Coordinates of C-alpha atoms in Angstrom, one line a residue:
Chain Y
M1 CA 0.0 0.0 0.0
K2 CA 2.8 2.4 0.9
S3 CA 4.6 1.7 -2.4
F4 CA 1.3 2.6 -4.2
V5 CA 1.1 5.9 -2.3
K6 CA 4.7 6.6 -3.2
L7 CA 3.9 5.8 -6.8
V8 CA 1.0 8.2 -6.8
A9 CA 3.1 10.9 -5.2
I10 CA 5.9 10.5 -7.8
G11 CA 3.3 10.6 -10.5
L12 CA 1.7 13.8 -9.1
C13 CA 5.1 15.5 -9.0
L14 CA 5.8 14.4 -12.6
V15 CA 2.4 15.7 -13.9
L16 CA 2.9 19.0 -12.0
A17 CA 6.3 19.4 -13.5
M18 CA 5.1 18.6 -17.0
S19 CA 2.2 21.0 -16.6
A20 CA 4.6 23.7 -15.5
V21 CA 6.8 23.1 -18.5
G22 CA 4.1 22.3 -21.1
C23 CA 1.2 24.5 -20.2
G24 CA 2.5 27.5 -18.3
K25 CA 2.2 30.9 -19.9
K26 CA 5.4 31.6 -21.8
Q27 CA 7.2 34.9 -21.9
V28 CA 7.8 36.2 -25.4
S29 CA 11.0 38.1 -25.9
G30 CA 10.3 41.7 -26.3
S31 CA 11.4 44.0 -29.0
P32 CA 14.9 45.4 -28.3
E33 CA 13.6 48.9 -29.3
L34 CA 11.2 49.0 -26.3
S35 CA 11.6 52.2 -24.4
A36 CA 12.3 52.2 -20.7
E37 CA 8.8 53.7 -20.2
E38 CA 7.2 51.0 -22.2
R39 CA 9.1 48.3 -20.3
A40 CA 8.0 49.8 -17.0
R41 CA 4.4 50.0 -18.2
R42 CA 4.5 46.3 -19.2
E43 CA 6.1 45.2 -16.0
A44 CA 3.4 47.2 -14.0
E45 CA 0.7 45.5 -16.1
A46 CA 2.2 42.1 -15.4
R47 CA 2.3 42.8 -11.6
R48 CA -1.3 44.0 -11.7
Q49 CA -2.3 40.8 -13.5
A50 CA -0.4 38.7 -10.9
E51 CA -2.1 40.5 -8.1
L52 CA -5.5 40.0 -9.7
E53 CA -4.8 36.3 -10.2
A54 CA -3.7 35.9 -6.5
L55 CA -6.9 37.6 -5.4
R56 CA -9.0 35.4 -7.6
Q57 CA -7.3 32.3 -6.2
R58 CA -7.9 33.4 -2.6
D59 CA -11.6 34.0 -3.5
M60 CA -11.9 30.5 -4.9
D61 CA -10.2 28.9 -2.0
A62 CA -12.5 30.8 0.3
Q63 CA -15.5 29.7 -1.7
R64 CA -14.4 26.2 -1.6
A65 CA -13.9 26.3 2.1
R66 CA -17.5 27.6 2.5
E67 CA -18.7 24.7 0.3
L68 CA -17.1 22.1 2.6
G69 CA -19.7 21.1 5.1
A70 CA -19.1 20.9 8.9
G71 CA -18.1 17.3 8.5
G72 CA -15.6 18.2 5.8
T73 CA -17.4 16.4 3.0
V74 CA -17.6 17.8 -0.5
K75 CA -21.3 18.5 -1.4
N76 CA -21.0 17.1 -4.9
A77 CA -17.5 15.7 -5.4
L78 CA -18.3 14.3 -8.9
T79 CA -19.5 17.6 -10.5
E80 CA -17.5 20.2 -8.7
M81 CA -15.8 22.4 -11.2
I82 CA -12.1 23.4 -11.2
F83 CA -10.7 26.7 -12.5
F84 CA -7.6 27.8 -14.4
A85 CA -5.4 30.8 -14.7
Y86 CA -5.4 32.9 -18.0
D87 CA -4.1 31.0 -21.0
S88 CA -3.1 28.1 -18.8
S89 CA -4.1 24.4 -18.4
E90 CA -2.0 23.9 -15.3
I91 CA -3.8 22.3 -12.4
S92 CA -3.8 24.7 -9.4
P93 CA -3.4 23.6 -5.8
A94 CA -7.1 24.2 -5.2
A95 CA -8.0 22.1 -8.2
R96 CA -5.8 19.3 -7.0
D97 CA -7.9 18.9 -3.8
I98 CA -11.1 18.9 -5.8
L99 CA -9.7 16.3 -8.2
Q100 CA -8.6 14.1 -5.3
Q101 CA -12.2 14.2 -3.9
K102 CA -13.4 13.4 -7.4
A103 CA -11.1 10.4 -7.7
N104 CA -12.2 9.1 -4.3
A105 CA -15.9 9.4 -5.4
L106 CA -15.2 7.7 -8.7
K107 CA -13.4 4.8 -6.9
A108 CA -16.4 4.5 -4.6
Q109 CA -18.8 4.3 -7.6
P110 CA -17.0 2.2 -10.2
A111 CA -19.9 2.2 -12.6
V112 CA -19.8 6.0 -13.0
R113 CA -18.1 7.5 -16.1
L114 CA -17.2 11.2 -16.4
T115 CA -17.1 13.6 -19.3
V116 CA -14.6 16.3 -18.6
E117 CA -15.6 19.5 -20.4
G118 CA -12.9 22.3 -20.9
Y119 CA -13.9 25.9 -21.2
C120 CA -12.2 29.3 -21.6
D121 CA -12.9 33.0 -21.0
E122 CA -13.8 35.1 -24.0
R123 CA -10.5 37.0 -24.2
G124 CA -8.7 34.7 -26.7
T125 CA -9.9 33.9 -30.2
P126 CA -12.4 31.1 -30.6
E127 CA -10.3 28.5 -32.3
Y128 CA -7.2 29.0 -30.1
N129 CA -9.6 28.8 -27.1
M130 CA -11.1 25.6 -28.4
A131 CA -7.6 24.0 -28.3
L132 CA -6.9 25.5 -24.9
G133 CA -10.2 24.1 -23.5
Q134 CA -9.2 20.7 -24.8
R135 CA -5.9 21.0 -22.9
R136 CA -7.7 21.9 -19.8
A137 CA -10.0 18.9 -20.0
K138 CA -7.1 16.7 -20.8
S139 CA -5.0 18.0 -17.9
A140 CA -7.9 17.2 -15.5
K141 CA -8.3 13.8 -17.1
E142 CA -4.6 13.0 -16.8
Y143 CA -4.5 14.1 -13.2
L144 CA -7.5 11.8 -12.4
T145 CA -5.8 8.9 -14.1
L146 CA -2.6 9.5 -12.0
L147 CA -4.9 9.3 -8.9
G148 CA -5.9 5.9 -10.0
V149 CA -9.0 6.5 -12.1
S150 CA -9.1 4.4 -15.3
A151 CA -8.8 6.5 -18.4
A152 CA -11.5 4.4 -20.0
R153 CA -14.0 6.0 -17.6
L154 CA -13.1 9.5 -18.6
T155 CA -13.8 11.3 -21.9
T156 CA -12.9 14.9 -22.8
V157 CA -14.6 17.5 -24.9
S158 CA -13.8 21.2 -25.4
Y159 CA -16.3 24.0 -25.7
G160 CA -13.7 26.7 -25.8
E161 CA -15.3 30.0 -25.1
E162 CA -18.8 28.7 -25.9
R163 CA -21.4 28.5 -23.1
P164 CA -19.8 30.9 -20.6
L165 CA -21.0 30.6 -17.0
A166 CA -20.7 34.4 -16.3
T167 CA -21.3 37.2 -18.7
G168 CA -19.4 40.5 -18.3
Q169 CA -16.0 41.8 -19.4
N170 CA -14.2 41.8 -16.1
E171 CA -11.8 39.5 -14.3
A172 CA -14.5 38.1 -12.0
A173 CA -16.5 36.9 -15.0
W174 CA -13.5 35.6 -16.9
A175 CA -12.2 33.7 -13.9
K176 CA -15.5 31.8 -13.6
N177 CA -15.4 30.9 -17.3
R178 CA -11.9 29.4 -17.3
R179 CA -13.0 26.1 -16.0
A180 CA -13.4 22.3 -16.4
E181 CA -16.9 20.9 -15.7
F182 CA -17.5 17.2 -14.9
K183 CA -20.6 15.4 -16.2
P184 CA -21.3 11.9 -14.8
N185 CA -22.9 9.5 -17.2
Chain H
M1 CA -35.6 32.0 -63.6
A2 CA -32.2 33.6 -64.2
L3 CA -32.1 37.3 -64.3
A4 CA -31.8 38.5 -67.9
M5 CA -29.1 41.2 -68.2
L6 CA -27.5 42.9 -71.2
A7 CA -24.3 44.9 -70.9
F8 CA -23.9 47.8 -73.3
A9 CA -20.6 49.4 -73.3
A10 CA -19.8 51.9 -76.0
G11 CA -16.9 53.2 -74.0
W12 CA -16.0 49.9 -72.4
A13 CA -12.6 49.6 -74.0
N14 CA -11.8 53.1 -72.8
A15 CA -13.0 52.3 -69.4
Q16 CA -10.7 49.3 -69.2
Q17 CA -7.7 51.3 -70.2
G18 CA -8.5 54.2 -67.9
L19 CA -8.9 52.7 -64.5
T20 CA -9.1 55.8 -62.4
I21 CA -9.1 54.5 -58.9
D22 CA -6.1 52.6 -57.5
I23 CA -7.6 51.0 -54.4
F24 CA -4.3 49.6 -53.3
G25 CA -2.3 52.7 -53.8
P26 CA -1.2 55.1 -51.1
G27 CA -3.2 58.2 -50.2
Q28 CA -6.4 56.7 -51.5
A29 CA -8.7 59.6 -52.6
K30 CA -12.5 59.4 -52.9
A31 CA -14.2 59.9 -56.2
N32 CA -17.6 61.7 -56.2
L33 CA -20.5 59.6 -57.7
L34 CA -24.0 60.8 -58.1
L35 CA -26.9 58.5 -58.6
S36 CA -29.5 60.6 -60.3
R37 CA -33.2 60.1 -59.7
P38 CA -35.0 57.5 -61.9
L39 CA -36.9 58.5 -64.9
G40 CA -38.6 57.0 -67.9
E41 CA -36.3 55.5 -70.5
A42 CA -38.4 57.3 -73.1
A43 CA -40.5 60.4 -72.3
A44 CA -43.7 58.3 -72.5
D45 CA -42.5 55.5 -70.3
R46 CA -43.9 55.1 -66.7
V47 CA -41.5 54.6 -63.8
P48 CA -42.6 51.8 -61.5
V49 CA -42.5 52.2 -57.7
L50 CA -39.9 49.5 -57.6
S51 CA -37.4 52.0 -58.9
S52 CA -37.0 53.7 -55.5
D53 CA -36.2 50.3 -54.0
L54 CA -33.4 49.8 -56.5
Q55 CA -32.1 53.3 -55.8
E56 CA -32.0 52.6 -52.1
R57 CA -30.2 49.3 -52.5
I58 CA -27.6 50.8 -54.8
H59 CA -27.1 53.6 -52.2
R60 CA -26.6 51.0 -49.6
N61 CA -24.1 49.1 -51.7
L62 CA -22.2 52.3 -52.3
R63 CA -21.5 52.6 -48.6
Y64 CA -19.3 49.5 -49.0
M65 CA -17.1 51.2 -51.6
P66 CA -15.0 53.6 -49.5
F67 CA -13.2 54.9 -52.6
L68 CA -16.4 56.5 -53.7
R69 CA -18.4 59.3 -52.1
D70 CA -22.1 58.9 -52.6
M71 CA -23.1 62.5 -53.3
P72 CA -26.4 63.8 -51.9
A73 CA -28.7 65.4 -54.5
S74 CA -28.5 68.6 -52.5
D75 CA -24.8 69.0 -53.7
I76 CA -26.1 69.7 -57.2
I77 CA -27.3 73.2 -57.8
G78 CA -30.5 72.8 -59.8
G79 CA -31.1 69.3 -58.5
D80 CA -30.0 65.8 -59.4
A81 CA -32.6 65.2 -62.1
V82 CA -31.5 64.6 -65.7
P83 CA -33.8 65.3 -68.7
T84 CA -33.0 62.0 -70.3
P85 CA -31.2 58.9 -69.1
K86 CA -28.7 58.9 -71.9
A87 CA -26.3 61.3 -73.6
P88 CA -26.6 63.3 -75.7
G89 CA -29.3 65.2 -73.8
I90 CA -27.5 65.3 -70.5
D91 CA -26.1 68.6 -69.4
F92 CA -22.9 67.5 -67.5
K93 CA -22.0 71.1 -66.5
K94 CA -24.1 71.3 -63.4
F95 CA -22.6 68.0 -62.2
A96 CA -19.0 69.1 -63.1
M97 CA -19.6 72.3 -61.1
A98 CA -20.4 70.2 -58.1
R99 CA -17.2 68.2 -58.6
T100 CA -19.1 65.1 -59.6
D101 CA -16.7 62.5 -61.1
Y102 CA -19.2 59.9 -62.1
L103 CA -22.9 60.2 -63.0
V104 CA -25.3 57.1 -62.9
T105 CA -28.6 57.3 -64.6
S106 CA -31.5 54.9 -64.4
G107 CA -34.0 54.7 -67.2
W108 CA -37.2 52.7 -66.5
R109 CA -40.0 51.2 -68.6
E110 CA -42.8 49.8 -66.5
T111 CA -44.0 46.4 -67.9
S112 CA -46.6 44.6 -65.9
G113 CA -47.5 44.0 -62.2
G114 CA -45.2 46.6 -60.9
S115 CA -42.1 45.1 -62.6
G116 CA -40.1 46.8 -65.3
Q117 CA -37.1 47.1 -67.5
V118 CA -34.3 49.2 -66.2
N119 CA -31.2 50.6 -67.9
L120 CA -28.4 51.7 -65.6
R121 CA -25.7 53.9 -67.3
V122 CA -22.5 55.3 -65.9
Y123 CA -20.9 58.5 -67.4
E124 CA -17.6 60.2 -66.6
V125 CA -18.7 63.7 -66.0
Y126 CA -15.7 65.8 -67.1
S127 CA -15.3 64.1 -70.4
G128 CA -18.9 63.2 -70.9
N129 CA -17.8 59.7 -71.8
F130 CA -20.1 56.8 -71.4
L131 CA -18.3 54.2 -69.3
F132 CA -20.7 51.3 -69.3
G133 CA -24.4 50.4 -69.0
Q134 CA -26.5 47.4 -68.0
E135 CA -30.1 46.5 -69.0
Y136 CA -32.2 44.3 -66.9
S137 CA -35.4 43.2 -68.6
E138 CA -37.4 41.8 -65.7
A139 CA -36.7 43.9 -62.6
K140 CA -39.1 42.9 -59.9
S141 CA -39.1 42.8 -56.1
G142 CA -37.6 39.3 -56.0
N143 CA -34.4 40.2 -57.9
I144 CA -33.9 43.8 -57.1
Q145 CA -31.0 43.1 -54.7
E146 CA -29.3 41.0 -57.3
I147 CA -29.6 43.8 -59.8
A148 CA -28.1 46.2 -57.3
D149 CA -25.3 43.7 -56.6
R150 CA -24.5 43.0 -60.3
F151 CA -24.5 46.7 -61.2
C152 CA -22.2 47.6 -58.3
S153 CA -19.9 44.7 -59.0
K154 CA -19.5 46.0 -62.6
L155 CA -19.1 49.5 -61.3
M156 CA -16.2 48.4 -59.0
E157 CA -14.7 46.4 -61.8
V158 CA -14.7 49.3 -64.3
L159 CA -13.4 51.8 -61.8
T160 CA -10.8 49.7 -60.0
G161 CA -10.1 46.7 -62.1
R162 CA -11.2 44.4 -59.2
K163 CA -14.3 42.3 -59.8
G164 CA -16.5 40.0 -57.9
F165 CA -17.0 41.6 -54.5
F166 CA -20.7 42.3 -54.8
E167 CA -21.4 38.8 -56.3
S168 CA -19.3 37.0 -53.6
K169 CA -20.7 35.0 -50.7
L170 CA -20.0 34.9 -47.1
A171 CA -20.4 32.0 -44.7
F172 CA -20.6 32.6 -40.9
A173 CA -21.8 31.1 -37.7
R174 CA -25.0 32.5 -36.2
K175 CA -26.2 31.9 -32.6
E176 CA -29.6 30.3 -32.1
G177 CA -30.5 29.7 -28.5
A178 CA -27.6 27.8 -26.9
G179 CA -26.4 26.5 -30.3
K180 CA -25.0 27.9 -33.5
E181 CA -25.7 27.0 -37.1
I182 CA -24.0 27.9 -40.4
W183 CA -25.5 30.7 -42.5
I184 CA -24.5 32.2 -45.9
S185 CA -25.2 35.7 -47.3
G186 CA -24.2 38.2 -49.8
P187 CA -21.1 40.2 -49.1
T188 CA -23.0 43.0 -47.3
G189 CA -25.0 40.5 -45.3
S190 CA -28.0 40.7 -47.7
G191 CA -30.1 37.5 -48.3
A192 CA -28.7 35.8 -45.2
R193 CA -30.1 32.2 -44.9
R194 CA -29.3 29.3 -42.7
V195 CA -27.9 26.3 -44.5
T196 CA -27.3 23.8 -41.6
S197 CA -29.7 22.2 -39.1
A198 CA -27.1 20.0 -37.4
G199 CA -27.9 21.0 -33.8
G200 CA -25.3 21.7 -31.1
I201 CA -22.6 24.2 -31.9
N202 CA -21.5 24.6 -35.5
T203 CA -18.8 27.1 -36.2
S204 CA -15.6 28.0 -38.2
P205 CA -17.1 27.6 -41.7
S206 CA -14.7 27.2 -44.6
W207 CA -15.7 27.2 -48.3
S208 CA -14.3 24.7 -50.7
T209 CA -12.4 26.3 -53.6
D210 CA -15.2 25.7 -56.1
G211 CA -17.8 27.2 -53.7
S212 CA -19.9 24.0 -53.7
R213 CA -19.3 22.9 -50.1
I214 CA -18.7 24.3 -46.6
A215 CA -16.7 22.5 -44.0
F216 CA -17.3 23.4 -40.3
A217 CA -16.5 22.3 -36.8
H218 CA -19.4 20.6 -35.0
I219 CA -19.7 20.1 -31.3
G220 CA -22.6 17.9 -30.3
D221 CA -23.6 15.5 -27.6
K222 CA -21.0 13.0 -28.8
G223 CA -18.2 15.5 -28.9
H224 CA -16.4 17.1 -31.9
A225 CA -17.0 16.2 -35.5
L226 CA -16.2 17.6 -39.0
G227 CA -19.3 18.9 -40.7
V228 CA -19.5 19.2 -44.5
H229 CA -22.5 20.9 -46.1
S230 CA -23.1 20.6 -49.8
L231 CA -24.9 23.6 -51.2
G232 CA -26.1 21.7 -54.3
T233 CA -27.9 19.0 -52.5
G234 CA -28.6 20.8 -49.2
R235 CA -27.1 17.7 -47.4
T236 CA -25.0 18.0 -44.3
D237 CA -22.7 15.2 -43.2
L238 CA -21.0 14.9 -39.9
Y239 CA -17.7 12.9 -39.7
P240 CA -16.7 12.0 -36.1
V241 CA -13.0 12.3 -35.2
A242 CA -11.1 9.5 -33.4
G243 CA -9.2 11.8 -31.1
G244 CA -12.2 13.7 -29.9
V245 CA -11.0 17.1 -31.2
L246 CA -11.7 19.0 -34.3
I247 CA -10.9 22.7 -34.5
G248 CA -10.9 25.3 -37.3
P249 CA -11.3 23.2 -40.5
C250 CA -10.1 24.7 -43.8
F251 CA -10.7 23.3 -47.3
L252 CA -7.4 22.7 -49.1
P253 CA -7.1 24.1 -52.6
G254 CA -6.1 20.7 -53.9
G255 CA -8.9 18.8 -52.1
G256 CA -9.3 17.5 -48.5
V257 CA -9.4 19.5 -45.4
A258 CA -6.8 20.8 -43.0
A259 CA -7.9 21.0 -39.3
T260 CA -6.6 20.7 -35.8
V261 CA -7.2 17.1 -34.6
E262 CA -5.5 14.6 -32.3
V263 CA -3.7 11.6 -33.7
N264 CA -2.1 9.1 -31.3
G265 CA -2.2 11.7 -28.5
Q266 CA -0.5 14.3 -30.7
Q267 CA -2.7 17.4 -31.3
G268 CA -1.8 19.5 -34.3
I269 CA -2.9 20.5 -37.8
Y270 CA -3.4 17.5 -40.0
Q271 CA -4.6 17.0 -43.6
L272 CA -7.9 15.0 -43.6
E273 CA -8.6 13.1 -46.8
G274 CA -10.7 10.4 -48.4
P275 CA -14.5 9.9 -48.3
S276 CA -14.5 9.9 -44.4
F277 CA -11.9 12.7 -44.0
K278 CA -9.4 10.6 -42.1
P279 CA -6.1 12.2 -41.0
S280 CA -3.5 11.4 -43.6
R281 CA -0.5 13.5 -42.8
P282 CA 0.6 16.1 -40.2
L283 CA 0.9 19.7 -41.5
A284 CA 1.9 21.5 -38.3
T285 CA 2.5 19.9 -35.0
S286 CA 4.4 21.0 -31.9
W287 CA 4.3 20.9 -28.1
G288 CA 2.2 24.1 -28.3
I289 CA -1.3 24.7 -29.6
D290 CA -1.4 24.7 -33.4
V291 CA -4.7 26.0 -34.9
S292 CA -6.5 28.0 -37.6
P293 CA -4.8 26.8 -40.9
C294 CA -5.6 28.9 -44.0
F295 CA -4.2 29.0 -47.5
D296 CA -3.6 31.3 -50.3
K297 CA -5.3 30.6 -53.6
S298 CA -2.4 28.5 -54.9
G299 CA -2.4 26.3 -51.9
Q300 CA 1.4 26.7 -51.6
R301 CA 1.4 28.8 -48.5
M302 CA -0.3 27.9 -45.2
A303 CA -0.7 30.4 -42.4
F304 CA -1.6 29.2 -38.9
A305 CA -1.5 30.3 -35.3
S306 CA 0.9 28.4 -33.0
G307 CA 2.0 28.6 -29.3
R308 CA 5.2 26.7 -30.1
Q309 CA 7.4 29.6 -29.1
G310 CA 5.3 30.8 -26.1
G311 CA 2.2 32.9 -26.6
P312 CA 0.3 32.4 -29.8
Q313 CA 1.9 33.9 -32.9
I314 CA 1.3 33.6 -36.7
F315 CA 3.5 31.3 -38.7
V316 CA 3.6 30.5 -42.4
M317 CA 4.6 27.2 -43.9
D318 CA 5.7 26.6 -47.4
V319 CA 3.6 23.5 -48.2
G320 CA 6.1 22.1 -50.7
S321 CA 9.2 22.2 -48.5
G322 CA 7.5 22.2 -45.1
Q323 CA 9.6 25.1 -44.1
V324 CA 8.0 27.1 -41.3
T325 CA 8.6 30.9 -40.8
R326 CA 7.4 33.0 -37.9
V327 CA 5.6 36.1 -39.2
T328 CA 4.5 38.1 -36.2
F329 CA 6.8 39.4 -33.5
E330 CA 4.9 42.4 -32.0
G331 CA 2.3 41.6 -29.4
K332 CA 1.9 38.5 -27.2
Y333 CA -1.3 37.1 -28.6
N334 CA -1.6 37.0 -32.4
T335 CA -4.2 34.6 -33.8
S336 CA -6.9 34.0 -36.5
P337 CA -4.7 34.4 -39.7
S338 CA -6.3 35.0 -43.1
L339 CA -4.1 35.1 -46.3
S340 CA -5.2 37.3 -49.2
P341 CA -5.9 35.2 -52.3
D342 CA -2.6 36.2 -53.9
G343 CA -0.7 35.4 -50.7
K344 CA 0.8 38.9 -50.4
L345 CA -1.1 40.1 -47.4
L346 CA -1.9 38.4 -44.1
A347 CA -4.7 39.7 -41.8
Y348 CA -4.7 38.5 -38.2
S349 CA -6.1 39.5 -34.7
R350 CA -3.7 40.9 -32.1
D351 CA -4.6 41.2 -28.5
S352 CA -3.6 44.6 -27.0
S353 CA -4.3 46.3 -23.7
E354 CA -7.4 47.8 -25.3
G355 CA -8.7 44.5 -26.7
H356 CA -8.2 42.5 -30.0
R357 CA -7.6 44.5 -33.2
I358 CA -7.2 43.4 -36.8
Y359 CA -3.8 44.0 -38.4
V360 CA -2.6 43.5 -42.0
H361 CA 0.9 42.2 -42.5
D362 CA 2.6 42.7 -45.9
M363 CA 4.3 39.4 -46.6
V364 CA 6.8 41.0 -49.0
S365 CA 8.0 44.1 -47.1
G366 CA 7.1 42.9 -43.6
A367 CA 5.3 46.2 -42.9
E368 CA 2.2 46.0 -40.7
K369 CA -0.9 48.2 -40.4
Q370 CA -3.7 48.3 -37.9
V371 CA -7.0 48.2 -39.8
S372 CA -9.6 47.9 -37.0
F373 CA -9.9 50.1 -34.0
G374 CA -12.6 48.6 -31.7
P375 CA -13.8 49.2 -29.2
G376 CA -14.2 45.7 -27.7
F377 CA -12.7 42.6 -29.4
D378 CA -12.2 42.6 -33.2
Q379 CA -11.4 39.0 -34.3
E380 CA -11.5 36.4 -37.0
P381 CA -10.6 38.4 -40.2
S382 CA -11.3 37.0 -43.6
F383 CA -10.1 38.4 -46.9
D384 CA -12.6 38.7 -49.8
P385 CA -11.8 37.3 -53.2
T386 CA -10.5 40.7 -54.4
G387 CA -8.0 40.9 -51.5
Y388 CA -9.3 44.5 -50.8
Y389 CA -12.0 43.9 -48.2
I390 CA -11.7 42.2 -44.8
A391 CA -14.7 40.9 -42.9
F392 CA -14.3 40.4 -39.2
S393 CA -16.3 39.8 -36.0
S394 CA -16.5 42.3 -33.2
N395 CA -18.4 42.8 -30.0
R396 CA -18.1 46.6 -30.1
T397 CA -21.8 47.0 -29.6
G398 CA -22.0 44.3 -26.8
T399 CA -22.9 41.4 -29.1
Y400 CA -20.6 39.9 -31.7
R401 CA -21.6 41.0 -35.2
L402 CA -19.8 41.0 -38.6
Y403 CA -18.1 44.1 -40.0
L404 CA -16.3 45.0 -43.1
T405 CA -13.2 47.1 -43.5
T406 CA -10.5 47.3 -46.2
V407 CA -6.7 46.8 -46.3
H408 CA -6.5 50.6 -45.8
G409 CA -8.4 50.4 -42.5
D410 CA -11.5 52.2 -43.7
E411 CA -14.2 52.8 -41.2
A412 CA -15.8 49.5 -40.3
I413 CA -19.3 49.0 -41.7
P414 CA -21.6 46.5 -40.0
L415 CA -23.0 43.7 -42.2
D416 CA -26.7 43.2 -42.0
T417 CA -26.9 39.5 -41.1
G418 CA -30.1 39.7 -39.1
S419 CA -30.7 39.2 -35.4
G420 CA -28.5 37.0 -33.3
E421 CA -24.8 36.9 -32.7
A422 CA -22.8 36.4 -35.8
R423 CA -19.1 35.2 -35.9
S424 CA -16.5 33.4 -37.9
P425 CA -16.9 35.0 -41.3
D426 CA -15.4 33.1 -44.3
W427 CA -15.5 34.4 -47.8
A428 CA -16.2 32.1 -50.7
P429 CA -13.3 32.1 -53.2
A430 CA -13.8 33.6 -56.6
N431 CA -14.5 31.2 -59.4

């Protein structure tokens, strides 16, 4: 049993490392002609985005904590959504906990299959977002398989920026739309 | 019944030699055009009520020719009326005084049931030369838009040397409830009609090179599939994909379809061939996202968006050699490429701090120009068959609609595609 736990732990580390390498937002080298003012503006914008992202993550962690009942059980482990950072398919620490609960629920109900649906916010363009949504669904699927769920029980589909949960052109709406949904069938 | 049309062009040869408007040149100037009020072809001929409908539709089409200024009648001292629809008999002086460059007359003869015969003539005001004319023998309410389109198509051809815009067709995805279906329309959105009833989400239409079929991406209950609609038969076929992913299909000039699919766990742009459109060979694959293939008319050059070097950028592949070249370097998020038919220009969408904007990149000189200015997100550009116009989608009014601009960045004009969100425009190639 211990060796299995070790194996899962090693697997988790590997997938996290792969996510960080393969899915993280990449920095594009800037034009050498950028003025100091422009560089400063871009750096300030990057800091602002990072702060917004940190705020969003804290909100989601708080929301998740509220959703945990007094007994610490997840209300609906199978269908609880996970969320992603902008232009990323990396599984966040909050999402890891949700996927762990989901894997436990799936193991307890071996007849259940899940469709993992990947979604994006509206800021990208539709076709690129369709591919990004697929990567998000696939990241969630791969994480669940590393937690011991059979890949045969999991299918993925991307809806890209179609079917947003929240309308509005602000970070709060966009953060809700960068998600993976889980549909038991 | 096909519309009967006669072209009469006493000055046609002269017109061909004397193209007066270079729509691709720098410092594009507007020429003044006046559409005079309709009158009887002969003094005794009655003018049907329909004539005002044609006037209105020609005026509407003229809005889409930014190299022309549609002069109001009030610009002409003495009014825009002409005593007769054809020279001699037209006094060009009052039009010349108002700096009119081109005069269009419409001479009618009412036939029966409100329909009629119309002769549209175009004169160059300063010389008094007749440029061209068209006669439509059965103008009626059912074909009045077609007459306006044919006339404006010829007008653009005679004045600029570019033909086909007003007779071209657009495909686009229109939202219906929670789903989307594929629609087609004229180039200004006129005559929009739904061509698919596939259910689910149907988007990213792409015309075949002969204009007979439209490929599109379908997302239904069973996941993604390639959709192909045949305009001749009205039939729509869905082809499921093994890897569960199908994004941004594009008909290849030589047959088959290029699209982003997943083959043996590797997602990328593949060529799909055969009766079931199975992946046959990879065209662009990498560790990053590779999407939105598009081709020039020759099929020798494929542009696509790729995240292979970080944020998405536009790349071009020489199809023969497989050599890939990065095109865009400014901006962190450049997607949705569209190559002009001659492959000389590339339009794409760039994300900026103010939202997405459309840019045009000169593939020869490397120069770039912003051609859309928001607000909101301007995305999904598509070149028309002349390589002069660019259709794109924008949510500048809160809902995604289609707009038209030019390679010069002329003021974006909304296309009248009816109610409902419209996205993913794709222009049918010229035949």
